[in-house]
């Protein structure tokens, strides 16, 4: 939770005595606009999508070129990071008046007055355009199109829907799930013309990762919005916990989607294939079920108890879920090659 609340949106930047202090403050504020924590999660999902995509397309007859593999991966990660940061900056630029009413967001760069709204908007647009261009030129046109869809759906659909309907959670889950497909599409660029420009967009493997990340987000968001439900209500956001006084619907939503997550997490076992042979199996399946089981158990506790402690437990379970499951996917997919 942020420590500053009730500050004027129009406040000027503080003047520092040291010559480098203002620059450091401004640079740090612009970095904060990109929401680095979210960017890291996006890069993890995109990176896993990339390496699994390369693995799925590598056969005895077809393999990625050394330079193509490095260039596609490098430009893919740079473009994804820029696009994610741009989308996050646009999100902050579009709702400073609401952020100013919430203690957890009042100290963000725009509502706190450290960065003007128009500058945040320009920064977000610049990063977004640069990110999509980087993907299109250096990696994959398909990946660039997916990233453009992420930016538009996050900034132009999810953000304005947040104060209107609780269904915005599902709308926002789409751009949050698509980075895996960006990485998967970038993988096609490592094969030096052996895949069409739309390569990756029609692959079941890439979409199985999208489905996994989409479903995961709902219980994750339920945990966060339960903790800050009063602040969300003060900011005018219609998240389920803010309109669910006894918390039963919130707990049930978390539980149902966590159960769905266990089922959806098994889809990659059939969808991820290399030359017609499944890439992952028992190792990944066991880890996915155990990690999903923890999500189900903590969601059940939230439904039963409906208190901050249960919400915190679910939040922690959701945070550890992604790296554990992603690591299991990669480990299982590459284990045969490493051990052979």
Coordinates of N, CA and C in Angstrom, one line a residue, residues 41-149:
X41 N 6.5 -9.8 -15.0 CA 5.6 -11.0 -15.2 C 5.3 -11.2 -16.6
X42 N 5.1 -10.1 -17.4 CA 4.9 -10.2 -18.8 C 6.0 -10.9 -19.5
X43 N 7.2 -10.4 -19.2 CA 8.4 -11.0 -19.8 C 8.6 -12.5 -19.5
X44 N 8.3 -12.9 -18.3 CA 8.3 -14.3 -17.9 C 7.4 -15.1 -18.8
X45 N 6.2 -14.6 -18.9 CA 5.2 -15.3 -19.8 C 5.6 -15.4 -21.2
X46 N 6.1 -14.2 -21.8 CA 6.6 -14.2 -23.1 C 7.8 -15.0 -23.4
X47 N 8.7 -15.0 -22.4 CA 9.9 -15.8 -22.5 C 9.6 -17.3 -22.5
X48 N 8.7 -17.7 -21.7 CA 8.3 -19.1 -21.7 C 7.7 -19.5 -23.0
X49 N 6.8 -18.6 -23.5 CA 6.1 -18.9 -24.8 C 7.2 -19.0 -25.9
X50 N 8.2 -18.2 -25.8 CA 9.2 -18.2 -26.9 C 10.0 -19.5 -26.9
X51 N 10.5 -19.9 -25.7 CA 11.4 -21.1 -25.7 C 10.5 -22.4 -26.0
X52 N 9.3 -22.4 -25.5 CA 8.4 -23.5 -25.8 C 8.1 -23.5 -27.3
X53 N 7.9 -22.3 -27.9 CA 7.6 -22.3 -29.3 C 8.7 -22.8 -30.2
X54 N 10.0 -22.4 -29.8 CA 11.1 -22.8 -30.5 C 11.3 -24.3 -30.4
X55 N 11.0 -24.8 -29.2 CA 11.1 -26.3 -28.9 C 10.1 -27.0 -29.8
X56 N 8.9 -26.5 -29.9 CA 7.9 -27.2 -30.6 C 8.1 -27.3 -32.1
X57 N 8.8 -26.3 -32.7 CA 9.1 -26.2 -34.1 C 10.4 -26.9 -34.5
X58 N 11.2 -27.2 -33.6 CA 12.5 -27.8 -33.9 C 12.3 -29.3 -34.1
X59 N 12.7 -29.8 -35.3 CA 12.7 -31.2 -35.6 C 14.0 -31.7 -36.1
X60 N 14.1 -32.9 -36.5 CA 15.4 -33.4 -37.0 C 15.7 -32.7 -38.4
X61 N 14.7 -32.3 -39.1 CA 14.9 -31.7 -40.4 C 15.0 -30.1 -40.3
X62 N 14.3 -29.6 -39.3 CA 14.2 -28.1 -39.2 C 14.7 -27.7 -37.9
X63 N 15.6 -26.7 -37.9 CA 16.1 -26.1 -36.6 C 16.4 -24.7 -36.8
X64 N 16.3 -23.9 -35.7 CA 16.5 -22.4 -35.8 C 18.0 -22.1 -36.1
X65 N 18.2 -21.1 -36.9 CA 19.6 -20.6 -37.1 C 20.1 -20.0 -35.9
X66 N 21.4 -20.0 -35.6 CA 22.0 -19.4 -34.4 C 21.7 -18.0 -34.3
X67 N 22.0 -17.2 -35.4 CA 21.7 -15.8 -35.3 C 20.2 -15.5 -35.2
X68 N 19.4 -16.2 -36.0 CA 18.0 -16.0 -36.0 C 17.4 -16.2 -34.6
X69 N 17.9 -17.2 -33.9 CA 17.4 -17.6 -32.6 C 17.7 -16.4 -31.6
X70 N 18.9 -15.9 -31.7 CA 19.3 -14.8 -30.8 C 18.6 -13.5 -31.1
X71 N 18.5 -13.2 -32.4 CA 17.9 -11.9 -32.8 C 16.4 -11.9 -32.5
X72 N 15.7 -13.0 -32.9 CA 14.3 -13.0 -32.6 C 14.0 -13.0 -31.1
X73 N 14.8 -13.7 -30.3 CA 14.5 -13.7 -28.9 C 14.8 -12.3 -28.3
X74 N 15.9 -11.7 -28.7 CA 16.3 -10.4 -28.1 C 15.3 -9.3 -28.5
X75 N 15.0 -9.2 -29.8 CA 14.0 -8.2 -30.2 C 12.6 -8.5 -29.7
X76 N 12.3 -9.8 -29.5 CA 11.0 -10.1 -29.0 C 10.9 -9.6 -27.5
X77 N 11.9 -9.8 -26.7 CA 11.8 -9.4 -25.3 C 11.9 -7.9 -25.2
X78 N 12.7 -7.2 -26.0 CA 12.8 -5.8 -25.9 C 11.4 -5.2 -26.4
X79 N 10.9 -5.7 -27.5 CA 9.6 -5.1 -28.0 C 8.5 -5.4 -27.0
X80 N 8.5 -6.6 -26.4 CA 7.4 -6.9 -25.4 C 7.5 -6.0 -24.2
X81 N 8.7 -5.8 -23.7 CA 8.9 -4.9 -22.5 C 8.5 -3.5 -22.8
X82 N 8.8 -3.0 -24.0 CA 8.4 -1.6 -24.3 C 6.9 -1.5 -24.4
X83 N 6.3 -2.5 -25.1 CA 4.9 -2.5 -25.3 C 4.1 -2.6 -23.9
X84 N 4.6 -3.5 -23.1 CA 4.0 -3.6 -21.8 C 4.1 -2.4 -20.9
X85 N 5.3 -1.8 -21.0 CA 5.5 -0.5 -20.2 C 4.6 0.6 -20.8
X86 N 4.5 0.6 -22.1 CA 3.6 1.7 -22.7 C 2.2 1.5 -22.4
X87 N 1.7 0.3 -22.4 CA 0.3 0.0 -22.0 C 0.0 0.4 -20.6
X88 N 1.0 0.1 -19.7 CA 0.8 0.5 -18.3 C 0.8 2.0 -18.1
X89 N 1.7 2.7 -18.8 CA 1.8 4.1 -18.7 C 0.5 4.8 -19.2
X90 N -0.1 4.2 -20.3 CA -1.4 4.7 -20.8 C -2.5 4.5 -19.7
X91 N -2.4 3.4 -19.1 CA -3.4 3.1 -18.1 C -3.4 4.1 -16.9
X92 N -2.2 4.5 -16.5 CA -2.0 5.5 -15.4 C -2.4 6.9 -15.9
X93 N -2.1 7.2 -17.2 CA -2.5 8.5 -17.7 C -4.0 8.7 -17.9
X94 N -4.7 7.6 -18.0 CA -6.2 7.6 -18.2 C -7.0 7.7 -17.0
X95 N -6.4 7.4 -15.8 CA -7.3 7.4 -14.6 C -6.6 8.0 -13.4
X96 N -5.9 9.1 -13.5 CA -5.3 9.7 -12.3 C -6.3 10.2 -11.3
X97 N -7.5 10.7 -11.7 CA -8.5 11.2 -10.8 C -9.0 10.1 -9.9
X98 N -9.1 8.9 -10.4 CA -9.5 7.7 -9.6 C -8.4 7.2 -8.7
X99 N -7.2 7.2 -9.3 CA -6.0 6.8 -8.5 C -5.8 7.7 -7.3
X100 N -6.1 8.9 -7.5 CA -5.9 9.9 -6.4 C -6.8 9.6 -5.2
X101 N -7.9 8.9 -5.4 CA -8.8 8.6 -4.3 C -8.5 7.3 -3.5
X102 N -7.5 6.6 -4.0 CA -7.1 5.3 -3.4 C -5.7 5.4 -2.8
X103 N -5.6 5.0 -1.5 CA -4.3 5.1 -0.8 C -3.2 4.3 -1.5
X104 N -3.6 3.1 -2.1 CA -2.6 2.3 -2.7 C -2.1 2.8 -4.0
X105 N -2.8 3.8 -4.6 CA -2.4 4.4 -5.9 C -2.2 5.9 -5.9
X106 N -2.4 6.5 -4.8 CA -2.4 8.0 -4.7 C -1.0 8.5 -5.0
X107 N 0.0 7.7 -4.7 CA 1.4 8.2 -4.8 C 2.0 7.8 -6.2
X108 N 1.2 7.3 -7.1 CA 1.7 7.1 -8.4 C 2.1 8.4 -9.1
X109 N 2.9 8.3 -10.1 CA 3.5 9.6 -10.7 C 2.5 10.6 -11.1
X110 N 1.4 10.2 -11.7 CA 0.4 11.2 -12.2 C -0.5 11.8 -11.1
X111 N -1.2 11.0 -10.3 CA -2.0 11.6 -9.3 C -1.2 12.3 -8.2
X112 N 0.1 12.0 -8.0 CA 0.9 12.7 -7.0 C 1.4 14.0 -7.6
X113 N 1.3 14.2 -8.9 CA 1.8 15.4 -9.5 C 3.2 15.4 -10.0
X114 N 3.9 14.3 -9.9 CA 5.3 14.2 -10.4 C 5.4 14.2 -11.9
X115 N 4.4 13.7 -12.6 CA 4.4 13.7 -14.0 C 3.0 14.2 -14.5
X116 N 3.0 15.2 -15.4 CA 1.7 15.7 -16.0 C 1.0 14.6 -16.8
X117 N -0.3 14.6 -16.8 CA -1.1 13.6 -17.5 C -0.7 13.6 -19.0
X118 N -0.5 14.7 -19.6 CA -0.2 14.8 -21.1 C 1.2 14.1 -21.3
X119 N 2.1 14.3 -20.4 CA 3.4 13.8 -20.6 C 3.4 12.2 -20.4
X120 N 2.6 11.8 -19.4 CA 2.4 10.3 -19.2 C 1.8 9.7 -20.5
X121 N 0.8 10.4 -21.0 CA 0.1 9.9 -22.2 C 1.1 9.8 -23.4
X122 N 1.9 10.8 -23.6 CA 2.9 10.8 -24.7 C 3.9 9.8 -24.5
X123 N 4.3 9.6 -23.3 CA 5.3 8.6 -23.0 C 4.8 7.2 -23.2
X124 N 3.5 6.9 -22.8 CA 2.9 5.7 -23.0 C 2.7 5.3 -24.5
X125 N 2.3 6.3 -25.3 CA 2.1 6.2 -26.7 C 3.4 5.9 -27.4
X126 N 4.5 6.6 -27.0 CA 5.8 6.4 -27.6 C 6.3 5.0 -27.4
X127 N 6.2 4.6 -26.1 CA 6.7 3.2 -25.8 C 5.9 2.2 -26.5
X128 N 4.6 2.4 -26.6 CA 3.8 1.4 -27.3 C 4.1 1.3 -28.8
X129 N 4.2 2.4 -29.4 CA 4.6 2.4 -30.9 C 6.0 1.8 -31.1
X130 N 6.9 2.2 -30.2 CA 8.3 1.7 -30.4 C 8.3 0.2 -30.1
X131 N 7.6 -0.3 -29.1 CA 7.5 -1.7 -28.8 C 7.0 -2.5 -30.0
X132 N 5.8 -2.1 -30.5 CA 5.2 -2.8 -31.6 C 6.1 -2.8 -32.9
X133 N 6.7 -1.7 -33.1 CA 7.7 -1.6 -34.3 C 8.9 -2.5 -34.1
X134 N 9.4 -2.5 -32.9 CA 10.5 -3.4 -32.6 C 10.2 -4.9 -32.9
X135 N 9.0 -5.3 -32.5 CA 8.6 -6.6 -32.7 C 8.4 -6.9 -34.2
X136 N 7.7 -5.9 -34.9 CA 7.5 -6.1 -36.3 C 8.7 -6.2 -37.2
X137 N 9.7 -5.4 -36.8 CA 10.9 -5.3 -37.6 C 11.9 -6.4 -37.2
X138 N 12.1 -6.6 -35.9 CA 13.1 -7.5 -35.5 C 12.7 -8.9 -35.1
X139 N 11.4 -9.1 -35.0 CA 11.0 -10.4 -34.6 C 9.9 -11.0 -35.5
X140 N 8.7 -10.6 -35.3 CA 7.6 -11.2 -36.0 C 6.4 -10.3 -36.1
X141 N 5.9 -10.2 -37.3 CA 4.7 -9.4 -37.6 C 3.5 -9.9 -36.8
X142 N 3.4 -11.2 -36.7 CA 2.3 -11.7 -35.9 C 2.4 -11.3 -34.4
X143 N 3.6 -11.4 -33.9 CA 3.8 -11.0 -32.5 C 3.5 -9.5 -32.3
X144 N 3.8 -8.7 -33.3 CA 3.5 -7.2 -33.2 C 2.0 -7.0 -33.2
X145 N 1.3 -7.8 -34.0 CA -0.1 -7.6 -34.0 C -0.8 -8.0 -32.7
X146 N -0.3 -9.1 -32.1 CA -0.8 -9.5 -30.8 C -0.5 -8.4 -29.8
X147 N 0.7 -7.9 -29.8 CA 1.1 -6.8 -28.8 C 0.2 -5.6 -29.0
X148 N -0.1 -5.2 -30.3 CA -0.9 -4.1 -30.5 C -2.3 -4.4 -30.0
X149 N -2.8 -5.6 -30.1 CA -4.1 -5.9 -29.5 C -4.1 -5.9 -28.0

